[in-house]
Amino acid sequence: NQTISSYVVKAKSASATTEAITRLNGFLAGLIGQDNGYYDVRSNNEYMDDMNAQLAMQAAVLGGIAGISLLVGGIGIMNIMLVTVTERTREIGIRKAIGAERKSIIAQFLIEAAVICSIGGILGILLGYLGTLIAGKLLLQMILTPNVVITLGAFLFSVVLGIIFGLYPAVKASGLQPVEALRAD
């Protein structure tokens, strides 16, 4: 009394699978016809290929979202550092007037950008760790802990991101002329 919705056919080898699919398609086309119903003959390899394609698409979408988020965050860091350069123009002028080299001013601003991003990275790691603990306990009834290597990699990535996006403001600060910087309010 139950309708059969699927059959499983096992081939002798992977090479015989293609021939079996071709023969089954021909047999079912003659048996069912195009007007009487629908059938689909597929191998497990096709299901795996479809699953891999879906996972690759999800990874690309999530990677794109993460990339856009990092770009926006980096631009935010750059803006903060540019405001810092503007606010401290007089200090930069004084440092340059008493003999500070370009590389020391660049290093100062890069260190500040790295510190800002490292604080943000630590806060993000702590929130992620807390979220993982809560989600693991509520959804899976187990305690999950993030991988230490991935956590350290995320922290280092945030510091490197700060250095990359802090480079332009640092170079801009080091290029100020002492006389013009001292005139600034």
Short mmCIF file of C-alpha atoms in Angstrom, two decimals:
data_model
loop_
_atom_site.label_atom_id
_atom_site.label_comp_id
_atom_site.label_asym_id
_atom_site.label_seq_id
_atom_site.Cartn_x
_atom_site.Cartn_y
_atom_site.Cartn_z
CA ASN A 1 0.00 0.00 0.00
CA GLN A 2 3.01 2.32 0.24
CA THR A 3 4.42 4.07 -2.77
CA ILE A 4 8.08 3.56 -3.52
CA SER A 5 9.84 6.87 -4.04
CA SER A 6 13.42 5.77 -4.58
CA TYR A 7 15.65 2.85 -5.48
CA VAL A 8 19.30 2.32 -4.64
CA VAL A 9 21.46 0.59 -7.22
CA LYS A 10 25.00 -0.52 -6.49
CA ALA A 11 27.57 -0.81 -9.27
CA LYS A 12 30.60 -3.12 -9.22
CA SER A 13 33.10 -0.27 -9.59
CA ALA A 14 33.32 3.49 -10.05
CA SER A 15 33.83 3.08 -13.78
CA ALA A 16 30.70 0.92 -14.04
CA THR A 17 28.64 3.64 -12.33
CA THR A 18 28.52 5.81 -15.45
CA GLU A 19 27.35 2.91 -17.60
CA ALA A 20 24.74 1.94 -14.98
CA ILE A 21 23.38 5.50 -14.87
CA THR A 22 23.12 5.60 -18.67
CA ARG A 23 21.29 2.26 -18.81
CA LEU A 24 18.93 3.18 -15.96
CA ASN A 25 18.08 6.50 -17.64
CA GLY A 26 17.25 4.67 -20.88
CA PHE A 27 15.20 2.01 -19.08
CA LEU A 28 13.20 4.55 -17.05
CA ALA A 29 12.62 6.78 -20.09
CA GLY A 30 11.03 3.83 -21.89
CA LEU A 31 9.09 2.70 -18.82
CA ILE A 32 7.78 6.02 -17.49
CA GLY A 33 7.85 8.37 -20.47
CA GLN A 34 7.89 12.14 -20.28
CA ASP A 35 4.16 12.62 -19.65
CA ASN A 36 3.68 10.09 -16.83
CA GLY A 37 6.01 11.36 -14.13
CA TYR A 38 9.44 12.47 -13.10
CA TYR A 39 12.57 10.50 -12.36
CA ASP A 40 16.18 11.33 -11.64
CA VAL A 41 19.18 9.01 -11.76
CA ARG A 42 22.23 10.25 -9.89
CA SER A 43 25.37 8.85 -8.33
CA ASN A 44 26.70 9.58 -4.87
CA ASN A 45 29.59 11.41 -6.50
CA GLU A 46 27.14 13.91 -7.99
CA TYR A 47 25.61 14.50 -4.55
CA MET A 48 29.10 15.05 -3.13
CA ASP A 49 29.94 17.45 -5.96
CA ASP A 50 26.73 19.40 -5.31
CA MET A 51 27.49 19.54 -1.58
CA ASN A 52 31.06 20.71 -2.23
CA ALA A 53 29.78 23.39 -4.60
CA GLN A 54 27.30 24.61 -1.98
CA LEU A 55 30.00 24.69 0.70
CA ALA A 56 32.33 26.61 -1.62
CA MET A 57 29.58 29.12 -2.35
CA GLN A 58 28.86 29.57 1.37
CA ALA A 59 32.57 30.03 2.07
CA ALA A 60 32.81 32.64 -0.69
CA VAL A 61 29.79 34.56 0.62
CA LEU A 62 31.02 34.46 4.22
CA GLY A 63 34.53 35.38 3.07
CA GLY A 64 33.11 38.34 1.15
CA ILE A 65 31.17 39.51 4.19
CA ALA A 66 34.28 39.15 6.37
CA GLY A 67 36.38 41.02 3.79
CA ILE A 68 33.92 43.90 3.65
CA SER A 69 33.81 44.02 7.46
CA LEU A 70 37.60 44.12 7.66
CA LEU A 71 37.76 46.85 5.03
CA VAL A 72 35.20 48.97 6.88
CA GLY A 73 37.00 48.39 10.19
CA GLY A 74 40.34 49.27 8.60
CA ILE A 75 38.94 52.48 7.17
CA GLY A 76 37.61 53.30 10.65
CA ILE A 77 41.09 52.77 12.13
CA MET A 78 42.57 54.97 9.40
CA ASN A 79 40.06 57.73 10.15
CA ILE A 80 40.78 57.55 13.88
CA MET A 81 44.50 57.80 13.22
CA LEU A 82 44.02 60.71 10.79
CA VAL A 83 42.05 62.56 13.47
CA THR A 84 44.85 61.80 15.92
CA VAL A 85 47.40 63.25 13.49
CA THR A 86 45.27 66.38 13.09
CA GLU A 87 44.82 66.81 16.84
CA ARG A 88 48.52 66.30 17.56
CA THR A 89 49.96 68.41 14.75
CA ARG A 90 51.60 70.77 17.21
CA GLU A 91 53.21 67.88 19.11
CA ILE A 92 54.53 66.45 15.87
CA GLY A 93 55.94 69.87 14.94
CA ILE A 94 57.72 70.15 18.28
CA ARG A 95 59.18 66.65 17.95
CA LYS A 96 60.41 67.37 14.42
CA ALA A 97 61.80 70.77 15.48
CA ILE A 98 63.96 69.19 18.19
CA GLY A 99 65.30 66.57 15.79
CA ALA A 100 62.91 63.62 15.66
CA GLU A 101 63.40 61.50 12.55
CA ARG A 102 60.61 60.46 10.20
CA LYS A 103 60.98 56.81 11.17
CA SER A 104 60.44 57.55 14.88
CA ILE A 105 57.20 59.44 14.14
CA ILE A 106 56.06 56.67 11.80
CA ALA A 107 56.88 54.08 14.47
CA GLN A 108 54.94 56.04 17.11
CA PHE A 109 51.76 56.18 15.02
CA LEU A 110 52.07 52.58 13.86
CA ILE A 111 52.44 51.43 17.46
CA GLU A 112 49.35 53.44 18.41
CA ALA A 113 47.35 51.90 15.55
CA ALA A 114 48.58 48.41 16.50
CA VAL A 115 47.62 48.97 20.15
CA ILE A 116 44.14 50.21 19.20
CA CYS A 117 43.60 47.16 16.98
CA SER A 118 45.07 44.76 19.53
CA ILE A 119 42.61 46.04 22.15
CA GLY A 120 39.80 45.56 19.63
CA GLY A 121 41.14 42.09 18.81
CA ILE A 122 41.25 41.10 22.48
CA LEU A 123 37.69 42.34 23.01
CA GLY A 124 36.53 40.45 19.91
CA ILE A 125 38.25 37.26 21.06
CA LEU A 126 36.71 37.56 24.54
CA LEU A 127 33.22 38.14 23.08
CA GLY A 128 33.70 35.24 20.67
CA TYR A 129 34.89 32.97 23.46
CA LEU A 130 31.93 33.94 25.65
CA GLY A 131 29.51 33.48 22.74
CA THR A 132 30.99 30.05 21.97
CA LEU A 133 30.62 28.96 25.59
CA ILE A 134 27.01 30.15 25.78
CA ALA A 135 25.98 28.74 22.38
CA GLY A 136 27.71 25.42 23.05
CA LYS A 137 26.05 25.04 26.42
CA LEU A 138 22.57 26.06 25.24
CA LEU A 139 22.50 24.33 21.84
CA LEU A 140 24.74 21.30 22.25
CA GLN A 141 24.84 20.84 26.05
CA MET A 142 28.65 20.80 25.95
CA ILE A 143 31.47 23.21 26.66
CA LEU A 144 33.21 24.32 23.49
CA THR A 145 36.52 26.18 23.53
CA PRO A 146 38.06 27.94 20.55
CA ASN A 147 41.31 26.65 19.08
CA VAL A 148 44.32 28.45 20.62
CA VAL A 149 46.22 28.65 17.31
CA ILE A 150 43.24 30.20 15.51
CA THR A 151 42.73 32.61 18.42
CA LEU A 152 46.36 33.75 18.29
CA GLY A 153 46.11 34.03 14.51
CA ALA A 154 43.03 36.24 14.82
CA PHE A 155 44.82 38.45 17.35
CA LEU A 156 47.90 38.80 15.15
CA PHE A 157 45.69 39.50 12.15
CA SER A 158 44.00 42.36 14.00
CA VAL A 159 47.39 43.85 14.90
CA VAL A 160 48.62 43.53 11.30
CA LEU A 161 45.39 45.12 10.08
CA GLY A 162 46.03 48.08 12.39
CA ILE A 163 49.56 48.45 11.06
CA ILE A 164 48.43 48.29 7.42
CA PHE A 165 45.64 50.84 7.82
CA GLY A 166 47.71 53.00 10.17
CA LEU A 167 50.53 53.32 7.66
CA TYR A 168 49.01 56.19 5.65
CA PRO A 169 48.30 58.40 8.69
CA ALA A 170 51.77 57.63 10.07
CA VAL A 171 53.47 58.65 6.83
CA LYS A 172 51.28 61.75 6.66
CA ALA A 173 52.29 62.70 10.22
CA SER A 174 55.97 62.16 9.53
CA GLY A 175 55.80 64.33 6.40
CA LEU A 176 54.57 67.44 8.20
CA GLN A 177 56.90 70.42 8.03
CA PRO A 178 57.94 71.61 11.52
CA VAL A 179 57.24 75.29 10.87
CA GLU A 180 53.73 74.67 9.50
CA ALA A 181 53.00 72.14 12.26
CA LEU A 182 54.01 74.59 14.96
CA ARG A 183 51.68 77.25 13.50
CA ALA A 184 48.69 74.90 13.72
CA ASP A 185 46.23 75.36 16.57
#
